[in-house]
PDB file of C-alpha atoms in Angstrom:
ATOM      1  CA  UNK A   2     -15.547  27.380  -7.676  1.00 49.00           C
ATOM      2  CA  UNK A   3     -13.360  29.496  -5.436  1.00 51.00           C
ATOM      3  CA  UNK A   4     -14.964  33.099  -6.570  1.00 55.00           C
ATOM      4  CA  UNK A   5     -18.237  31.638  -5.827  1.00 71.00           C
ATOM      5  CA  UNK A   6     -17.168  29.582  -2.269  1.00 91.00           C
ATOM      6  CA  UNK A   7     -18.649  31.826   0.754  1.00 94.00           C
ATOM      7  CA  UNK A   8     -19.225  34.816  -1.633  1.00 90.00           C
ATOM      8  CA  UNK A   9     -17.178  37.666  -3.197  1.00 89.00           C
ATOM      9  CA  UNK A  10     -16.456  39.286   0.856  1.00 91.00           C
ATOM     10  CA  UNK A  11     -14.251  38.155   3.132  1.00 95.00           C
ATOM     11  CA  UNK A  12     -16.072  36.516   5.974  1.00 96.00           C
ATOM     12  CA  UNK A  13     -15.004  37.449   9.625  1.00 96.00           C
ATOM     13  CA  UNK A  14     -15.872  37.129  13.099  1.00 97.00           C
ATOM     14  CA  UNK A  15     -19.322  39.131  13.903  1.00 96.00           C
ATOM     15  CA  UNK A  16     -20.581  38.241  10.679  1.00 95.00           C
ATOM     16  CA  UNK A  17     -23.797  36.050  10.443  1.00 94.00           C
ATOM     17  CA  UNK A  18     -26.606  34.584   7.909  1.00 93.00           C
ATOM     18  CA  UNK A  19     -29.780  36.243   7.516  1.00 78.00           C
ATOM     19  CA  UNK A  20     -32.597  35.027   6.050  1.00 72.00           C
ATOM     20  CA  UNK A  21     -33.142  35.212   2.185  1.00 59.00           C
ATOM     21  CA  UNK A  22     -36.241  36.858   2.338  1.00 56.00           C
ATOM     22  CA  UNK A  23     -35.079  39.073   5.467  1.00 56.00           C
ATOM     23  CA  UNK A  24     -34.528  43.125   4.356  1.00 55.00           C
ATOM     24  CA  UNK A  25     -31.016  42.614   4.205  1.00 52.00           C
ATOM     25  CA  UNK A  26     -29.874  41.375   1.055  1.00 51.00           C
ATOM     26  CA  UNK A  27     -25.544  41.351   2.001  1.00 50.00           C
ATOM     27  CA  UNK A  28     -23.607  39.207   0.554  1.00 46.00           C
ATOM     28  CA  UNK A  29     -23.689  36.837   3.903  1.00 50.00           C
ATOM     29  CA  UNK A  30     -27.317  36.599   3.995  1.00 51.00           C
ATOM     30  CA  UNK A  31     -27.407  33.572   2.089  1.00 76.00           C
ATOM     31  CA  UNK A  32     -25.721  30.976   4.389  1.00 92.00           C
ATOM     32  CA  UNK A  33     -22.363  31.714   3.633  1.00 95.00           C
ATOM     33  CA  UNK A  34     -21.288  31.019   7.502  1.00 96.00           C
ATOM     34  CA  UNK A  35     -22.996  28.050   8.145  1.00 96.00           C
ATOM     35  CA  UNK A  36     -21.616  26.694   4.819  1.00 97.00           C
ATOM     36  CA  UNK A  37     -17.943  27.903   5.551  1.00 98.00           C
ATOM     37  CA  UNK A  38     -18.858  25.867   9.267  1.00 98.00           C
ATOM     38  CA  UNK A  39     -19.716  22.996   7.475  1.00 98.00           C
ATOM     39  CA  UNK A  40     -16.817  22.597   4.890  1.00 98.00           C
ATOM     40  CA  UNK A  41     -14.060  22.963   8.138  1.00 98.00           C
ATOM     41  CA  UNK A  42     -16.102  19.930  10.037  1.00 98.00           C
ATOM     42  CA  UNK A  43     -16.109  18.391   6.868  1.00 98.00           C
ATOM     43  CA  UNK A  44     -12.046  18.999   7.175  1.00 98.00           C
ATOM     44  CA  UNK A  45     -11.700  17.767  10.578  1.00 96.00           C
ATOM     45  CA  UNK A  46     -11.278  21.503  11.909  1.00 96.00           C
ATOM     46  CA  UNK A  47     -14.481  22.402  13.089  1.00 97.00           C
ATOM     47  CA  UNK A  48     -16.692  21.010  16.203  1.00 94.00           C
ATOM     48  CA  UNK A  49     -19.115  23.373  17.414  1.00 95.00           C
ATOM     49  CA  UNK A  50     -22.635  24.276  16.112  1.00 95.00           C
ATOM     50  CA  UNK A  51     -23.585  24.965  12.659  1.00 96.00           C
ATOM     51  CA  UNK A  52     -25.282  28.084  13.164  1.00 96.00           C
ATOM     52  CA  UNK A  53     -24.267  30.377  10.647  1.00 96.00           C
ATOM     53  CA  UNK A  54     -22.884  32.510  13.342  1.00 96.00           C
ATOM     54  CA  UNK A  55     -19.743  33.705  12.990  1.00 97.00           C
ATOM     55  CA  UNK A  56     -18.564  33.765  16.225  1.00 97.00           C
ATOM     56  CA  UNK A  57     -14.859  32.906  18.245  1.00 97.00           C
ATOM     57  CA  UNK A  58     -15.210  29.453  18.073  1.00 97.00           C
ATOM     58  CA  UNK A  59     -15.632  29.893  14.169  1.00 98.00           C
ATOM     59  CA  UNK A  60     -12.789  32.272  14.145  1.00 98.00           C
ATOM     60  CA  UNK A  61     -10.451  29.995  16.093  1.00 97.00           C
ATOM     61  CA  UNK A  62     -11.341  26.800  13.465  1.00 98.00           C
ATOM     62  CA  UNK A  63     -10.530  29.281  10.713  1.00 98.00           C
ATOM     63  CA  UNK A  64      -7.175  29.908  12.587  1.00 98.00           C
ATOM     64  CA  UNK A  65      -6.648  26.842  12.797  1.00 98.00           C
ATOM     65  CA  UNK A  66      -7.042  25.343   8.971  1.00 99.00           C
ATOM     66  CA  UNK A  67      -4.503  28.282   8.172  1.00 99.00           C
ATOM     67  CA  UNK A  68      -2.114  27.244  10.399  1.00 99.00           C
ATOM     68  CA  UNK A  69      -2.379  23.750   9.693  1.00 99.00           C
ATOM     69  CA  UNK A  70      -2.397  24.756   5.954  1.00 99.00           C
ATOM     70  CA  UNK A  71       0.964  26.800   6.241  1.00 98.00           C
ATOM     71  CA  UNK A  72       2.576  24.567   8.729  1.00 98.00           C
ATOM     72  CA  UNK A  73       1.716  20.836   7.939  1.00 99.00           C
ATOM     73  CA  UNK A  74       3.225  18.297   5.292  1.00 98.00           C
ATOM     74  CA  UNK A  75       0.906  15.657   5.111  1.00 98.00           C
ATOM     75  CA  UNK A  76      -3.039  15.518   5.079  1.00 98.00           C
ATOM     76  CA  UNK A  77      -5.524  12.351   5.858  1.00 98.00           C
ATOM     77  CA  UNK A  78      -7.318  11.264   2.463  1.00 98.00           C
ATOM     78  CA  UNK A  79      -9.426   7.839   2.453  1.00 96.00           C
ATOM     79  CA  UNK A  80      -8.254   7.289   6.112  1.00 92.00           C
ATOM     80  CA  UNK A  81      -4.815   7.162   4.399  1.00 95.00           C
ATOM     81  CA  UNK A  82      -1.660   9.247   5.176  1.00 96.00           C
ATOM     82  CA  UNK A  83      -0.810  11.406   2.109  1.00 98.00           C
ATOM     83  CA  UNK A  84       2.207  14.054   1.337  1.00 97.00           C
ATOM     84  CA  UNK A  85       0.909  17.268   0.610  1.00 98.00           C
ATOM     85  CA  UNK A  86       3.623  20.191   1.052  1.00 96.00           C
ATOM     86  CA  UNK A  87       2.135  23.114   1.546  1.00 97.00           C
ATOM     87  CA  UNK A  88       1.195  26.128  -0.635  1.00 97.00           C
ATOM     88  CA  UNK A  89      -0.635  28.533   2.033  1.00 98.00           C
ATOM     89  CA  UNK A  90       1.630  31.369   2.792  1.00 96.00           C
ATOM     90  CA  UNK A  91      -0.870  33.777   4.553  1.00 94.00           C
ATOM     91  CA  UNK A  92      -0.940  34.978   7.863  1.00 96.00           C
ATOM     92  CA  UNK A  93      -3.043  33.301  10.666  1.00 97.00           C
ATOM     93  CA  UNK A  94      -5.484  35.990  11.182  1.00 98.00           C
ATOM     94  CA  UNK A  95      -9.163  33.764  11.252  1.00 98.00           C
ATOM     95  CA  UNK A  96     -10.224  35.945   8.434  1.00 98.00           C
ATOM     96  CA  UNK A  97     -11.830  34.105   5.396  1.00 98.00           C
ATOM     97  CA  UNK A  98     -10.561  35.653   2.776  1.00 97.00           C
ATOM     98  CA  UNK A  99     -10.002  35.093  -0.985  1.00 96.00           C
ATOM     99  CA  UNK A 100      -6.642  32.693  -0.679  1.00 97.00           C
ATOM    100  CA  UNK A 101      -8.274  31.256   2.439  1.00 98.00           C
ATOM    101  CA  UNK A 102     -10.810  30.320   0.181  1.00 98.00           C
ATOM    102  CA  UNK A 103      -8.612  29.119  -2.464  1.00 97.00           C
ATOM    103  CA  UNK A 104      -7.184  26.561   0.326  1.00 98.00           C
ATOM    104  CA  UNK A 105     -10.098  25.257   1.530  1.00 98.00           C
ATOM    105  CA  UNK A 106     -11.372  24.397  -2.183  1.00 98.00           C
ATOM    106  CA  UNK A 107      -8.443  23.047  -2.971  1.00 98.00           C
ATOM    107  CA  UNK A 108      -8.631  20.514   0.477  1.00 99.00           C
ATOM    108  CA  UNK A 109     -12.920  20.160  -0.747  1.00 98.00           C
ATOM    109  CA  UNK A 110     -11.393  18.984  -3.853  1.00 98.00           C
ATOM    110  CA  UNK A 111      -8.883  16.472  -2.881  1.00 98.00           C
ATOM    111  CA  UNK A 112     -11.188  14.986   0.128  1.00 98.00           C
ATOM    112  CA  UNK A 113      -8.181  16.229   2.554  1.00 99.00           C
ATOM    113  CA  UNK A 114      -8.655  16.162   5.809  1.00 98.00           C
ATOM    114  CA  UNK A 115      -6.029  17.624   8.750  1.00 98.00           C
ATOM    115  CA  UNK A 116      -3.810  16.249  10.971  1.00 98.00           C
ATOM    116  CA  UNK A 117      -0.653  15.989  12.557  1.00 98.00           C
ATOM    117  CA  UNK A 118       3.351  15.034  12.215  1.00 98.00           C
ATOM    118  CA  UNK A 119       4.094  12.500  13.962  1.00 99.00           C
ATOM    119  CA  UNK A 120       5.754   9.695  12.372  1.00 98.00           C
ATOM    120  CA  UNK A 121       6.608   6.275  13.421  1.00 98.00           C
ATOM    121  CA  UNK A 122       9.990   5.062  13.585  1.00 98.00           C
ATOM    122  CA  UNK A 123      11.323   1.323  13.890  1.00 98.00           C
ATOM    123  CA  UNK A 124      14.366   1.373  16.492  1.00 98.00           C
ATOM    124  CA  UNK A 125      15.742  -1.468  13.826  1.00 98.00           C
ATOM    125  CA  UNK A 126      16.681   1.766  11.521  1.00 98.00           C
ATOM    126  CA  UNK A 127      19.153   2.294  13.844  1.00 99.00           C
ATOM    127  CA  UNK A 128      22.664   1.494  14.882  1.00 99.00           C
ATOM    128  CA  UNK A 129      23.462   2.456  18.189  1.00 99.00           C
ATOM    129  CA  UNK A 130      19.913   4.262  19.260  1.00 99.00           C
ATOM    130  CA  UNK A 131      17.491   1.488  21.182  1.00 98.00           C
ATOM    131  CA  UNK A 132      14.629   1.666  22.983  1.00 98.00           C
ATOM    132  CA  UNK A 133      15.042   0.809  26.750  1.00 96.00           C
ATOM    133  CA  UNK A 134      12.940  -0.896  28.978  1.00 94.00           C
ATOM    134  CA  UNK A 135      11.489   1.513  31.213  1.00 91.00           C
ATOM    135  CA  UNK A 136      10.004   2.252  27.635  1.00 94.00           C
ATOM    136  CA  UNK A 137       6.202   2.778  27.315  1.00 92.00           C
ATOM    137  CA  UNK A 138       4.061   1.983  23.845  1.00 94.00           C
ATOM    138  CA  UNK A 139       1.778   4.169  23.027  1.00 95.00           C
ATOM    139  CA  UNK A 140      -1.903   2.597  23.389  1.00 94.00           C
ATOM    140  CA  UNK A 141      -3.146   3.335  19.998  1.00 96.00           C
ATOM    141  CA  UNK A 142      -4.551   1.200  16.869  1.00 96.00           C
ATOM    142  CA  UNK A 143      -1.568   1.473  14.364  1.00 95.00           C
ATOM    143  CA  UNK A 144       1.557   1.410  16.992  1.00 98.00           C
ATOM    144  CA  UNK A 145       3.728  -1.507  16.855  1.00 97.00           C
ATOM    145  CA  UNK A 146       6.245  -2.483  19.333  1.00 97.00           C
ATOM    146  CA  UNK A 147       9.862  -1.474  18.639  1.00 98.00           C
ATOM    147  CA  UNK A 148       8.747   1.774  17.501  1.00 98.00           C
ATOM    148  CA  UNK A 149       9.505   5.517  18.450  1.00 98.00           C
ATOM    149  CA  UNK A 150       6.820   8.266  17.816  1.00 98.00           C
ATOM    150  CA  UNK A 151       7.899  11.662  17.296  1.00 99.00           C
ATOM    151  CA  UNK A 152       7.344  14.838  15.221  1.00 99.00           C
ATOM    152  CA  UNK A 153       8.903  14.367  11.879  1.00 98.00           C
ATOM    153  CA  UNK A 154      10.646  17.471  12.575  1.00 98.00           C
ATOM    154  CA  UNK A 155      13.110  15.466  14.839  1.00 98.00           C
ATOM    155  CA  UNK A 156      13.764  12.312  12.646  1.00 98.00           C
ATOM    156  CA  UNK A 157      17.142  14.266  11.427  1.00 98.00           C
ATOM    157  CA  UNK A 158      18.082  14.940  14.818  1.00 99.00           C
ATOM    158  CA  UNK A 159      17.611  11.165  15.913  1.00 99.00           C
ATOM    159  CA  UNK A 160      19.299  10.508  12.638  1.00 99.00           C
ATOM    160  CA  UNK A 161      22.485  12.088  13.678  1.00 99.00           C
ATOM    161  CA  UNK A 162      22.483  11.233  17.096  1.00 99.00           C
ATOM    162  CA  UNK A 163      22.677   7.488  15.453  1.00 99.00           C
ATOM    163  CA  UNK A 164      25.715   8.454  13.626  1.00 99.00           C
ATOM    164  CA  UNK A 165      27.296  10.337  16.604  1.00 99.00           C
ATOM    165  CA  UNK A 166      26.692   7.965  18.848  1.00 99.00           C
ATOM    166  CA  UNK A 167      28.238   5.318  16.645  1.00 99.00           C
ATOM    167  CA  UNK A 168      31.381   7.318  16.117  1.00 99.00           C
ATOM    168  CA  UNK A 169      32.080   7.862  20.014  1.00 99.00           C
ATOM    169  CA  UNK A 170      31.253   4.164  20.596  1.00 99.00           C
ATOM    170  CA  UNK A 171      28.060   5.077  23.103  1.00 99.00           C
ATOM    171  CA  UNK A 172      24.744   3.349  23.156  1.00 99.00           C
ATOM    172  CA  UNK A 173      21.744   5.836  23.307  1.00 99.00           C
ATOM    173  CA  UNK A 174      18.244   3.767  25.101  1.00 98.00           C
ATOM    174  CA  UNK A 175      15.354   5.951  24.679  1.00 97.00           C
ATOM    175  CA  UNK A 176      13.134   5.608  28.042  1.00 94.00           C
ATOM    176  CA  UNK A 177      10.669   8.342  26.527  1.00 94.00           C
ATOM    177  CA  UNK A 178       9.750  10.179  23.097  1.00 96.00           C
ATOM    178  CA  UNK A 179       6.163  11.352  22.582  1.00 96.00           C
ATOM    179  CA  UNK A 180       3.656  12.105  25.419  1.00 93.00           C
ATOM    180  CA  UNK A 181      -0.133  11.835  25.658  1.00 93.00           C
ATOM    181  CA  UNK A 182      -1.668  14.140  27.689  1.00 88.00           C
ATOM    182  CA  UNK A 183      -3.926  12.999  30.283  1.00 77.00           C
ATOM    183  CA  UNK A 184      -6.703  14.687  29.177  1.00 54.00           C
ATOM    184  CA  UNK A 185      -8.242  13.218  25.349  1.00 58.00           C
ATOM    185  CA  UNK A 186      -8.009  15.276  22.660  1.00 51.00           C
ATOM    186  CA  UNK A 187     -10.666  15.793  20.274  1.00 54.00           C
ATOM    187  CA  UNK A 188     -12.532  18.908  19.839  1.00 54.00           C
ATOM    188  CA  UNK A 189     -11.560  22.778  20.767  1.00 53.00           C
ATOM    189  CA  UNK A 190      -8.128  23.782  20.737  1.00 57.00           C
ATOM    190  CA  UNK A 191      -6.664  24.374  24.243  1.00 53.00           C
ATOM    191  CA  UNK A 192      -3.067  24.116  25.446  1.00 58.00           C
ATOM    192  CA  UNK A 193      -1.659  22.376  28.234  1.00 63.00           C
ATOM    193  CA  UNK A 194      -0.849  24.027  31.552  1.00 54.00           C
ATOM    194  CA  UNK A 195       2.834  22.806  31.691  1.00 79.00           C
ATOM    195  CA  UNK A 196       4.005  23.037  27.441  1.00 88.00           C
ATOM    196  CA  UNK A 197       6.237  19.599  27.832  1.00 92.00           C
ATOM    197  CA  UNK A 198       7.872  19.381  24.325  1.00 96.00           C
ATOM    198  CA  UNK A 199       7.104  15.830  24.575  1.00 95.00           C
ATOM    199  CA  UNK A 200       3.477  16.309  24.197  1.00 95.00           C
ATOM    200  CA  UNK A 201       3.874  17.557  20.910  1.00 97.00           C
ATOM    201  CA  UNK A 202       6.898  15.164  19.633  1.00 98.00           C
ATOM    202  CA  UNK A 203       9.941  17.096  19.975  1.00 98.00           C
ATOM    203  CA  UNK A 204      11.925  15.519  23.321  1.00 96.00           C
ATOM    204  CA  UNK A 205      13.578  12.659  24.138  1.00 97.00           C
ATOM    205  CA  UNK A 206      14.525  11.089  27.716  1.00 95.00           C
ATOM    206  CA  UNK A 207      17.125   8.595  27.324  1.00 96.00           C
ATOM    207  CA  UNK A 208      20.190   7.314  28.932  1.00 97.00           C
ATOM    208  CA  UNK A 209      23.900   7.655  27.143  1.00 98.00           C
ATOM    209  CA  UNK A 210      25.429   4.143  27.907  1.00 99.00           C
ATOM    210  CA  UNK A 211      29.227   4.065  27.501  1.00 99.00           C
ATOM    211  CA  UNK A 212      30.927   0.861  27.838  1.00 98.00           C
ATOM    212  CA  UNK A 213      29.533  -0.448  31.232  1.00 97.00           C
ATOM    213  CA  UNK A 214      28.789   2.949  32.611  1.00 98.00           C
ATOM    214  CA  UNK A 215      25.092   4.210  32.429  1.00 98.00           C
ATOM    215  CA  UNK A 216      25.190   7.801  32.281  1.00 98.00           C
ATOM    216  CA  UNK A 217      21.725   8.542  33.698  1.00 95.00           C
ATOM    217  CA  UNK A 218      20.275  10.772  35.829  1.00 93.00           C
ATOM    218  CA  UNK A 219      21.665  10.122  39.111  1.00 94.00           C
ATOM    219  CA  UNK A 220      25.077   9.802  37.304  1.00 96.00           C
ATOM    220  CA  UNK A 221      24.746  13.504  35.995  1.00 96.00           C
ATOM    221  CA  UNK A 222      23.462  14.766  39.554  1.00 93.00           C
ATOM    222  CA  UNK A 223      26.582  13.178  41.147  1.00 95.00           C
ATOM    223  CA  UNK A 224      28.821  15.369  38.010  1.00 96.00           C
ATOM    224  CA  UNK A 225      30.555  11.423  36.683  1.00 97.00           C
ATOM    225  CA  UNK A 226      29.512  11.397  33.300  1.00 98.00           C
ATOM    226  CA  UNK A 227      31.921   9.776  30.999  1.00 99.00           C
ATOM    227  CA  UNK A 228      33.914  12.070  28.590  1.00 99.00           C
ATOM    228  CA  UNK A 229      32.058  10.016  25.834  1.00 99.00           C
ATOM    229  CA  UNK A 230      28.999  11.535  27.337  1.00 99.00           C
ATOM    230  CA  UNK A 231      30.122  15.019  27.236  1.00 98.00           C
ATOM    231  CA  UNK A 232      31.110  15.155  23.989  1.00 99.00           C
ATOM    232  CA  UNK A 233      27.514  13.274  22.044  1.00 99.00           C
ATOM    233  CA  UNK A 234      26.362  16.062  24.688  1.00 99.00           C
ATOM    234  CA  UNK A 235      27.825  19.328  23.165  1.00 99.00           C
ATOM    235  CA  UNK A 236      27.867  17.754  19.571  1.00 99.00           C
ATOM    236  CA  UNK A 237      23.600  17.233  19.990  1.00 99.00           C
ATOM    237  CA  UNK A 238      23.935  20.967  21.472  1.00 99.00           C
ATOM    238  CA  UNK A 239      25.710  22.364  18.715  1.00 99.00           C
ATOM    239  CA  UNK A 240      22.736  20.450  16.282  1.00 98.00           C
ATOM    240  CA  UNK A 241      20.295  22.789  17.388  1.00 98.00           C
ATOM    241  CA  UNK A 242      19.111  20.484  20.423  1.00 99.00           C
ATOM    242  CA  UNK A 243      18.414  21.968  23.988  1.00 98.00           C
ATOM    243  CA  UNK A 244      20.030  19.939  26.817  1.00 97.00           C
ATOM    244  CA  UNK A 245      18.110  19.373  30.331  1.00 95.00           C
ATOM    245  CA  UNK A 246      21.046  19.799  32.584  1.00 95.00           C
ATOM    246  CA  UNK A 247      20.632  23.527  31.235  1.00 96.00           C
ATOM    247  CA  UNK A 248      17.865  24.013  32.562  1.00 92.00           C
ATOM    248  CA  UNK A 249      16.774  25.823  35.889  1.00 90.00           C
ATOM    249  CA  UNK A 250      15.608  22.839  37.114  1.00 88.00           C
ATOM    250  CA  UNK A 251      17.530  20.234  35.716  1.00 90.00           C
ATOM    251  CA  UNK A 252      16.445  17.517  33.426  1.00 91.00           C
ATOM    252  CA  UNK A 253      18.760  14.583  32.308  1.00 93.00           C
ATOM    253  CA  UNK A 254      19.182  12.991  30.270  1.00 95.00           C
ATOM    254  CA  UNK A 255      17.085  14.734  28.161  1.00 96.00           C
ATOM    255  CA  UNK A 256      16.743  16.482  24.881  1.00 98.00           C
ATOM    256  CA  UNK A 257      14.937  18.648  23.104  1.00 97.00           C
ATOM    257  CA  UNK A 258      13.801  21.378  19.853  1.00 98.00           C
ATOM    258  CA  UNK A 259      11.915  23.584  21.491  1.00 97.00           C
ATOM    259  CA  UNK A 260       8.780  25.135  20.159  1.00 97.00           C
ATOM    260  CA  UNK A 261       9.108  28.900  21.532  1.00 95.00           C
ATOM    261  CA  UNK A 262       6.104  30.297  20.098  1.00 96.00           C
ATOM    262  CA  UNK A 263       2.666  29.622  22.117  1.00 94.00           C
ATOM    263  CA  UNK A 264       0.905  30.054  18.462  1.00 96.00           C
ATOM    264  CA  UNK A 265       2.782  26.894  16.875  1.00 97.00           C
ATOM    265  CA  UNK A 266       2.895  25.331  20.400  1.00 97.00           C
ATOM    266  CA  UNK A 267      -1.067  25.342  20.610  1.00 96.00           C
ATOM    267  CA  UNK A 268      -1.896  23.753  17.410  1.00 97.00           C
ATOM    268  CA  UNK A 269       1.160  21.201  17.153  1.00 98.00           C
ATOM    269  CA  UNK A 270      -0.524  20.291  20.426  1.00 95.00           C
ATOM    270  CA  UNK A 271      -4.000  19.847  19.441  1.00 96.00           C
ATOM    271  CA  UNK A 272      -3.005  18.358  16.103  1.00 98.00           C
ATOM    272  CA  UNK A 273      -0.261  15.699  17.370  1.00 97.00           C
ATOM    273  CA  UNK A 274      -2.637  14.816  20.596  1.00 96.00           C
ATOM    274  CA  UNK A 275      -5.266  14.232  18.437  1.00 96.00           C
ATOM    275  CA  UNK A 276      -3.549  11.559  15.975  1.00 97.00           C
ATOM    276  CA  UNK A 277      -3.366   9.822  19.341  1.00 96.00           C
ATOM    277  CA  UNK A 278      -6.531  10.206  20.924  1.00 94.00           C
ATOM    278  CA  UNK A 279      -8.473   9.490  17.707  1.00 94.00           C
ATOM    279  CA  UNK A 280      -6.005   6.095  16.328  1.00 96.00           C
ATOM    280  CA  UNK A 281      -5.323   8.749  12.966  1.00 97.00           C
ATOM    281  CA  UNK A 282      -3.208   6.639  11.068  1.00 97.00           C
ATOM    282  CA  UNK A 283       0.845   7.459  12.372  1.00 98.00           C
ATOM    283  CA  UNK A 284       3.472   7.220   9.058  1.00 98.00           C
ATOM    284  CA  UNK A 285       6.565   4.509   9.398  1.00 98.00           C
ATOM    285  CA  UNK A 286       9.242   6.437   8.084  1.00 97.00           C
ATOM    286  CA  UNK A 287      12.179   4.349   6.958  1.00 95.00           C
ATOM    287  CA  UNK A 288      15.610   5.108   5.100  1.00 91.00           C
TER     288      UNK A 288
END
């Protein structure tokens, strides 16, 4: 199926169908593009016109299914969440060629379709991580209360805040994980103005409560955090974790994995927002 899917060329922006009976008799005169158009809307990729023009918003879709390919651990399949680690390796380069191909058969053939990370987790997993009550639910179909959303890329940093927080005696009350954006998320790919690592999953606001003392924002402004609060502080630092009282304009309590590049930034944006904006199923992730 693969050698056949789309043709024996690569396909590429500028490229377009012709018709059959038309004096050019390429490879991609046989509705190869609209077909390729097609099987990513089929995949949850593509949104625009099927004209058999390949143009950028073709291009970008195509971009998009490979990073999603190379980058993403689960898939939707029968409006279920399903674990699918990937096997794309190629470069993101909107360029249709033959292990492009290969991928999208292989999603054709197992009815995938893409989506996010985000997981949910149940605050009852924990020990000495809650959720607070300037704490917001997410408005969404399959969101329960009592539960965190975040990328599953941060579950083992929440995971050892737990067990650090436990072994210095603090409390840790979550006031904020993931974001929605203001604007819904559904069809082309475009980035926020201001790239918040909570809109894609990967911050936390909370406040480090040790003993009786709240160490929260105005108690880092005034410089009286606890010692306790120091030290969860460095230890989350030396995890990997950015800290907002680094930042130029501080931000505490608050923590984060940053995403630096604007490539993975953009489509763990569209992809996470999305799972929100469109009630995509969200997996509880227990241990």
């Amino acid at each position: 199926m693969t050698e056949e899917l789309y043709g024996d060329s690569n396909l590429k922006q500028g490229d377009k169908d012709l018709p059959e009976n038309g004096p050019n008799k390429k490879a991609k005169s046989k509705g190869y593009v609209k077909e390729l158009q097609n099987d990513l809307k089929i995949l949850g990729i593509y949104f625009s016109k099927i004209d058999g023009n390949f143009g950028a918003k073709t291009k970008q879709a195509v971009e998009t299914f490979q990073w999603n390919a190379k980058k993403i651990k689960k898939r939707i399949k029968n409006n279920s969440i399903v674990n699918d680690p990937p096997v794309y390796t190629e470069s993101i380069t909107g360029i249709v060629n033959p292990t492009t191909k290969k991928e999208i058969a292989r999603w054709l053939e197992k009815s995938f379709k893409a989506t996010g990370d985000l997981v949910r987790v149940n605050e009852s997993q924990f020990s000495n991580i809650e959720i607070g009550s300037a704490f917001k639910k997410i408005k969404h179909l399959h969101i329960n209360d009592g539960e965190i959303v975040i990328s599953g890329e941060i579950i083992k940093y929440l995971k050892y805040a737990d067990s650090k927080a436990k072994a210095l005696s603090l409390n840790i009350v979550i006031n904020q994980a993931m974001r929605v954006n203001g604007q819904k998320v559904t069809g082309a790919v475009v980035p926020p103005a201001k790239k918040s690592q909570h809109l894609i999953g990967h911050a936390i606001d909370c406040n480090i409560v040790d003993g009786d003392i709240w160490n929260n924002s105005q108690i880092f402004a005034n410089g009286k955090e606890t010692e306790n609060a120091k030290k969860f502080i460095a230890a989350m630092k030396k995890e990997g974790l950015r800290w907002g009282g680094d930042f130029t304009n501080s931000d505490t309590p608050h923590f984060d994995k940053q995403i630096i590049s604007v490539i993975d930034y953009k489509y763990k944006y569209f992809f996470n927002q999305r799972m929100i904006s469109e009630n995509q199923k969200i997996p509880l992730t227990t241990w």
